[in-house]
PDB file of N, CA and C in Angstrom:
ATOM      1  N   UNK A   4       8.564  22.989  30.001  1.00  0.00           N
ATOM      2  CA  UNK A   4       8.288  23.143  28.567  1.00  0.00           C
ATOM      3  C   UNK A   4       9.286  22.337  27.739  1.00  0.00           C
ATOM      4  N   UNK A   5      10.464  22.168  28.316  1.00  0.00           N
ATOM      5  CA  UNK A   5      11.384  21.556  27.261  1.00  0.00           C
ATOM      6  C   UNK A   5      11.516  20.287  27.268  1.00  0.00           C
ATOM      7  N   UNK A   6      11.547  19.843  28.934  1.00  0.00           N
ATOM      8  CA  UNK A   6      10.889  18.680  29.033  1.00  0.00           C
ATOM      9  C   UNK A   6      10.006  17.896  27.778  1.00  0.00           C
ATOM     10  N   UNK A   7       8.645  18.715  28.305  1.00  0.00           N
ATOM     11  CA  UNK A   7       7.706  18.568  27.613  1.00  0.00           C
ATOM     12  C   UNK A   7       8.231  18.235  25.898  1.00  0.00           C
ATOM     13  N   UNK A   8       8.999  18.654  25.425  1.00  0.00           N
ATOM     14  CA  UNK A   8       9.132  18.907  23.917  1.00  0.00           C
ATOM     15  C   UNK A   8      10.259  17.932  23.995  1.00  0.00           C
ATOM     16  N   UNK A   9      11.031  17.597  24.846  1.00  0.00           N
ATOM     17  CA  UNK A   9      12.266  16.162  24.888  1.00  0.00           C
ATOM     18  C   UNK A   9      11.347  15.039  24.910  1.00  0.00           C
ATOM     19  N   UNK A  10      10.257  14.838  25.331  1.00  0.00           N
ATOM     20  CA  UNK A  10       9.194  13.718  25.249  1.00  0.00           C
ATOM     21  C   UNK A  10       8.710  12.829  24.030  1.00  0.00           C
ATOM     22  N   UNK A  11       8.085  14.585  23.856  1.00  0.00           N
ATOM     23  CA  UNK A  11       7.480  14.458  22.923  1.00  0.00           C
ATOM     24  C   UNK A  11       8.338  13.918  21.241  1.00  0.00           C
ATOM     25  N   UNK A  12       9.608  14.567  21.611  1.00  0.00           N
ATOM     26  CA  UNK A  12      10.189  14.035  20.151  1.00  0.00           C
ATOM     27  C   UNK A  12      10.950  13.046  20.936  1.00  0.00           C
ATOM     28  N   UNK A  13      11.227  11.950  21.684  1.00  0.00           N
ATOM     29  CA  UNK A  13      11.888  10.746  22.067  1.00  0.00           C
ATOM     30  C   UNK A  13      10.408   9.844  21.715  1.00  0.00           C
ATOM     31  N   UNK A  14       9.218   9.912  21.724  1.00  0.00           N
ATOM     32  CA  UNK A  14       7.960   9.284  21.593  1.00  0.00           C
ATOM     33  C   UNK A  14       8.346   9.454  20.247  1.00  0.00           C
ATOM     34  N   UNK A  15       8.205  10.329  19.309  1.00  0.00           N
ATOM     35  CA  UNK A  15       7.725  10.404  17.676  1.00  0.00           C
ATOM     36  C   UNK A  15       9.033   9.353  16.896  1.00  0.00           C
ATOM     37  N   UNK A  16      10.607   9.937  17.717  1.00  0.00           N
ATOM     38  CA  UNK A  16      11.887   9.428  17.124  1.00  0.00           C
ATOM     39  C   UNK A  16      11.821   7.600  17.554  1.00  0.00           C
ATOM     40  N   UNK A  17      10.811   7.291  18.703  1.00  0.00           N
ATOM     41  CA  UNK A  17      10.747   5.846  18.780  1.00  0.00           C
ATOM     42  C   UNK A  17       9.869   5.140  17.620  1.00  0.00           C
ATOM     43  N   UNK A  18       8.804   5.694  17.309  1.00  0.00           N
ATOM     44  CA  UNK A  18       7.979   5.496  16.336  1.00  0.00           C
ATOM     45  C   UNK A  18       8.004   5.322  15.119  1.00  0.00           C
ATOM     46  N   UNK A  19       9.301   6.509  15.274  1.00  0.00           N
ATOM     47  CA  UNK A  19      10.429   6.139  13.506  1.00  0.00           C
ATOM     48  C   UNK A  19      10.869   4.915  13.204  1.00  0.00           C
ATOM     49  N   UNK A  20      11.880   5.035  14.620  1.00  0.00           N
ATOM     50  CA  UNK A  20      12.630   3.473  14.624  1.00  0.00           C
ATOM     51  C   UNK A  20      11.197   2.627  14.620  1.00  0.00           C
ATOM     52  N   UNK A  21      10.850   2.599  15.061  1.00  0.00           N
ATOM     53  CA  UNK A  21       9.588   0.943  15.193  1.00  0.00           C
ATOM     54  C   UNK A  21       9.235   0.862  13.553  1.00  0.00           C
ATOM     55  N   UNK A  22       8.754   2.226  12.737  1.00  0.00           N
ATOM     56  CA  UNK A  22       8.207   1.640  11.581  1.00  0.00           C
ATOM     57  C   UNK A  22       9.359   1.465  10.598  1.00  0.00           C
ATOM     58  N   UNK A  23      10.508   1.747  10.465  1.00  0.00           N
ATOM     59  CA  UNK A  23      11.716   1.644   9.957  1.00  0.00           C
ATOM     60  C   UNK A  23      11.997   0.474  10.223  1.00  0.00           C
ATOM     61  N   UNK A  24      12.230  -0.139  11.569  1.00  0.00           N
ATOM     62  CA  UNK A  24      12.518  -1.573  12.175  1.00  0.00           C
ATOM     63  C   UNK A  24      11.806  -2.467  10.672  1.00  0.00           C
ATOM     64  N   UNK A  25      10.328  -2.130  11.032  1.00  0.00           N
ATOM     65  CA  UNK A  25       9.318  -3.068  10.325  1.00  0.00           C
ATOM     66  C   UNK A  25       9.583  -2.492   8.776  1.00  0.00           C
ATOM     67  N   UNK A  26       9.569  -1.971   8.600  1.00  0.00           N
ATOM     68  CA  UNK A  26       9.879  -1.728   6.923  1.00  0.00           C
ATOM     69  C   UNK A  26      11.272  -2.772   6.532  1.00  0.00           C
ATOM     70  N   UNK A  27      12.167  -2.461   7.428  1.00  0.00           N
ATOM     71  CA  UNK A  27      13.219  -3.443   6.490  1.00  0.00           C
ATOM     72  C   UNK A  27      13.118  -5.018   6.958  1.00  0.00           C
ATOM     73  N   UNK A  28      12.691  -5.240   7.857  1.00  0.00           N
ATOM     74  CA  UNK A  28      12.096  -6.456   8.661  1.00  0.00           C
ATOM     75  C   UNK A  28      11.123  -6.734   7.215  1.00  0.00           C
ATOM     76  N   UNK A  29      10.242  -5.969   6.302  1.00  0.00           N
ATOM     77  CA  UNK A  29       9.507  -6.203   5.271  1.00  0.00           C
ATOM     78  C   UNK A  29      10.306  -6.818   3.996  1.00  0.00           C
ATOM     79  N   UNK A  30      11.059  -5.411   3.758  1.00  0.00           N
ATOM     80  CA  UNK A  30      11.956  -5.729   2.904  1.00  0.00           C
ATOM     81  C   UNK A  30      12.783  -6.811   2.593  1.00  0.00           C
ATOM     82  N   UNK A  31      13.248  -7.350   3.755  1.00  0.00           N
ATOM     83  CA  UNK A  31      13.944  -8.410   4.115  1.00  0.00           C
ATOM     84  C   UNK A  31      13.185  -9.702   3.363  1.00  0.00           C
ATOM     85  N   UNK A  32      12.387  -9.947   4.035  1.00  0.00           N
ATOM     86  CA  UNK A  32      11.377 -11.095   3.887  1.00  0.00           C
ATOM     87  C   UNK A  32      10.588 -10.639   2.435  1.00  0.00           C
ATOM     88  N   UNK A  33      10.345  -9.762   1.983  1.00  0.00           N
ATOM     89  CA  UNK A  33       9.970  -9.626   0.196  1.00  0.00           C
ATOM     90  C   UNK A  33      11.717 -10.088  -0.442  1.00  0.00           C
ATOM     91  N   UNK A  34      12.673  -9.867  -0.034  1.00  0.00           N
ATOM     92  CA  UNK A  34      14.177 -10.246  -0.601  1.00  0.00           C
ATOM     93  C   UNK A  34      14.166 -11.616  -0.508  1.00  0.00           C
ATOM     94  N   UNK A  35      13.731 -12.591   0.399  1.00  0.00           N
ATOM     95  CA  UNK A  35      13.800 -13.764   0.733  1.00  0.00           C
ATOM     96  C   UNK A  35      13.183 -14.833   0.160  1.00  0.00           C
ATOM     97  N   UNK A  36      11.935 -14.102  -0.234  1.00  0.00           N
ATOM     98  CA  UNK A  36      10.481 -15.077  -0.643  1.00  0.00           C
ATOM     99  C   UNK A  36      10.846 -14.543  -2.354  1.00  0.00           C
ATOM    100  N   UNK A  37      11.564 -13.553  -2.870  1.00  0.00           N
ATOM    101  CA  UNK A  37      12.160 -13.895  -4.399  1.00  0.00           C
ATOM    102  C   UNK A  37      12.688 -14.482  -4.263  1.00  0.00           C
ATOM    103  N   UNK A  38      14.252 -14.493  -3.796  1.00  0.00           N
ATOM    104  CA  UNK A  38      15.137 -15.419  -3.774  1.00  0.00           C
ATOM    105  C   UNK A  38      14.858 -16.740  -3.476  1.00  0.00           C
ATOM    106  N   UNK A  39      13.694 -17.020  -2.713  1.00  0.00           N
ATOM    107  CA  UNK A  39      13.252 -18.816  -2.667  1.00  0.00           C
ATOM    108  C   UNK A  39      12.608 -18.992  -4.094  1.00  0.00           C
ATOM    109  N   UNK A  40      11.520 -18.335  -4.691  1.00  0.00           N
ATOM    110  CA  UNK A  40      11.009 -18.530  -5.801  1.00  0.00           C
ATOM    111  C   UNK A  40      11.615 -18.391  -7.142  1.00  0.00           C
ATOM    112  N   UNK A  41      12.870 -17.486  -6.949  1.00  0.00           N
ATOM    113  CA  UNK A  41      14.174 -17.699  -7.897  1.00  0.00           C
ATOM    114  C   UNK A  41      14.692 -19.296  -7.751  1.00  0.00           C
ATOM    115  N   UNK A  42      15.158 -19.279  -6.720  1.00  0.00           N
ATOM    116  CA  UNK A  42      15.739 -20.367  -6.866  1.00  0.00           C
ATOM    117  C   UNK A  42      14.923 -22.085  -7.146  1.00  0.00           C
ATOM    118  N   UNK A  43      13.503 -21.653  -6.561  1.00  0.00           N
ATOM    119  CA  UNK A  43      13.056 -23.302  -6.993  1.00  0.00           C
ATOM    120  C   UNK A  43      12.345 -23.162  -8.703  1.00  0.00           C
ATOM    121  N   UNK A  44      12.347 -21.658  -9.299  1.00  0.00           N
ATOM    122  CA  UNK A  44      12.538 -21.797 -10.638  1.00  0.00           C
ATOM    123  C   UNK A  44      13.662 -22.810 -11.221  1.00  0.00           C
ATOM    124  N   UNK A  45      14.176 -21.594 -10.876  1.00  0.00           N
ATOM    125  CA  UNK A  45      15.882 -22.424 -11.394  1.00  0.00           C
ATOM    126  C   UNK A  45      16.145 -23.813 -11.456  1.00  0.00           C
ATOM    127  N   UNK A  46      15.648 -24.641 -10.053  1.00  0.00           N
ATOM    128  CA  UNK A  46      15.898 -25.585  -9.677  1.00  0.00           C
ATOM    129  C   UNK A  46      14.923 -26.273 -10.751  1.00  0.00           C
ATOM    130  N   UNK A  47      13.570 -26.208 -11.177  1.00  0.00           N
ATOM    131  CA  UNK A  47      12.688 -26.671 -11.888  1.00  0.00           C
ATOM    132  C   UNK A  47      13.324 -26.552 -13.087  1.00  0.00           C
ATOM    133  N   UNK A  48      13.832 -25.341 -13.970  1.00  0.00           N
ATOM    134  CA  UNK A  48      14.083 -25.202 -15.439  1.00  0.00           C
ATOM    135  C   UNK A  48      15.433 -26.185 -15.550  1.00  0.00           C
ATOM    136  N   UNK A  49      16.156 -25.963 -14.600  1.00  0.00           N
ATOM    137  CA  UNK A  49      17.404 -27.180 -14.547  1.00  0.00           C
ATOM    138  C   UNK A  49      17.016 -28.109 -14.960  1.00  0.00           C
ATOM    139  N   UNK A  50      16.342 -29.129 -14.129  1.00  0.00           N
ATOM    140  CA  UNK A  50      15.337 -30.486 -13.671  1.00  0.00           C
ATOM    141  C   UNK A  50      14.984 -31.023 -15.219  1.00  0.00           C
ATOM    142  N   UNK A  51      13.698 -30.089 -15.440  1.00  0.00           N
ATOM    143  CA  UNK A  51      13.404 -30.245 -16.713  1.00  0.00           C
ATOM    144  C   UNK A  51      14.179 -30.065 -17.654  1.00  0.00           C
ATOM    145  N   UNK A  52      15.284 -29.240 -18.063  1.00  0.00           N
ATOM    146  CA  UNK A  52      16.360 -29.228 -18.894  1.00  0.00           C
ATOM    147  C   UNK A  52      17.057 -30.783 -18.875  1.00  0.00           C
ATOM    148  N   UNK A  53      17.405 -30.952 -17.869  1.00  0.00           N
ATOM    149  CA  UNK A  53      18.438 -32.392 -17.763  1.00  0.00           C
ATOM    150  C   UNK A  53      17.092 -33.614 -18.466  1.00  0.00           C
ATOM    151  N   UNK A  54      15.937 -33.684 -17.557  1.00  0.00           N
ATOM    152  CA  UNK A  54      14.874 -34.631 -18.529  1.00  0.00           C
ATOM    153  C   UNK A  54      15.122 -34.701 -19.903  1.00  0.00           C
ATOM    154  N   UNK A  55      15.247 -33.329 -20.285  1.00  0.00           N
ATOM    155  CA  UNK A  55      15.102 -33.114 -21.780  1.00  0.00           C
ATOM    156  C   UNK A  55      16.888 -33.580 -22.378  1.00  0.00           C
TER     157      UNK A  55
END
């Protein structure tokens, strides 16, 4: 029985980690893809600033 119930929550507590893994594995890459589109703003309003 306890077995049984050490299984069962080492299966559910892996499942945590896996979607936790992938959540900040998400997060990460939504942090990344602003920060690129921050920066080739920037890089553009610069650009055009100096034109001007």
């Amino acid at each position: 029985m306890t077995l049984k119930k050490l299984s069962v929550v080492a299966k559910f507590s892996d499942r945590n980690v896996m979607a936790t893994n992938m959540i900040n594995n998400a997060n990460r890459g939504l942090m990344m893809g602003c920060l690129r589109v921050f920066f080739r703003v920037s890089v553009f309003m610069v650009g055009t600033f100096i034109d001007h």
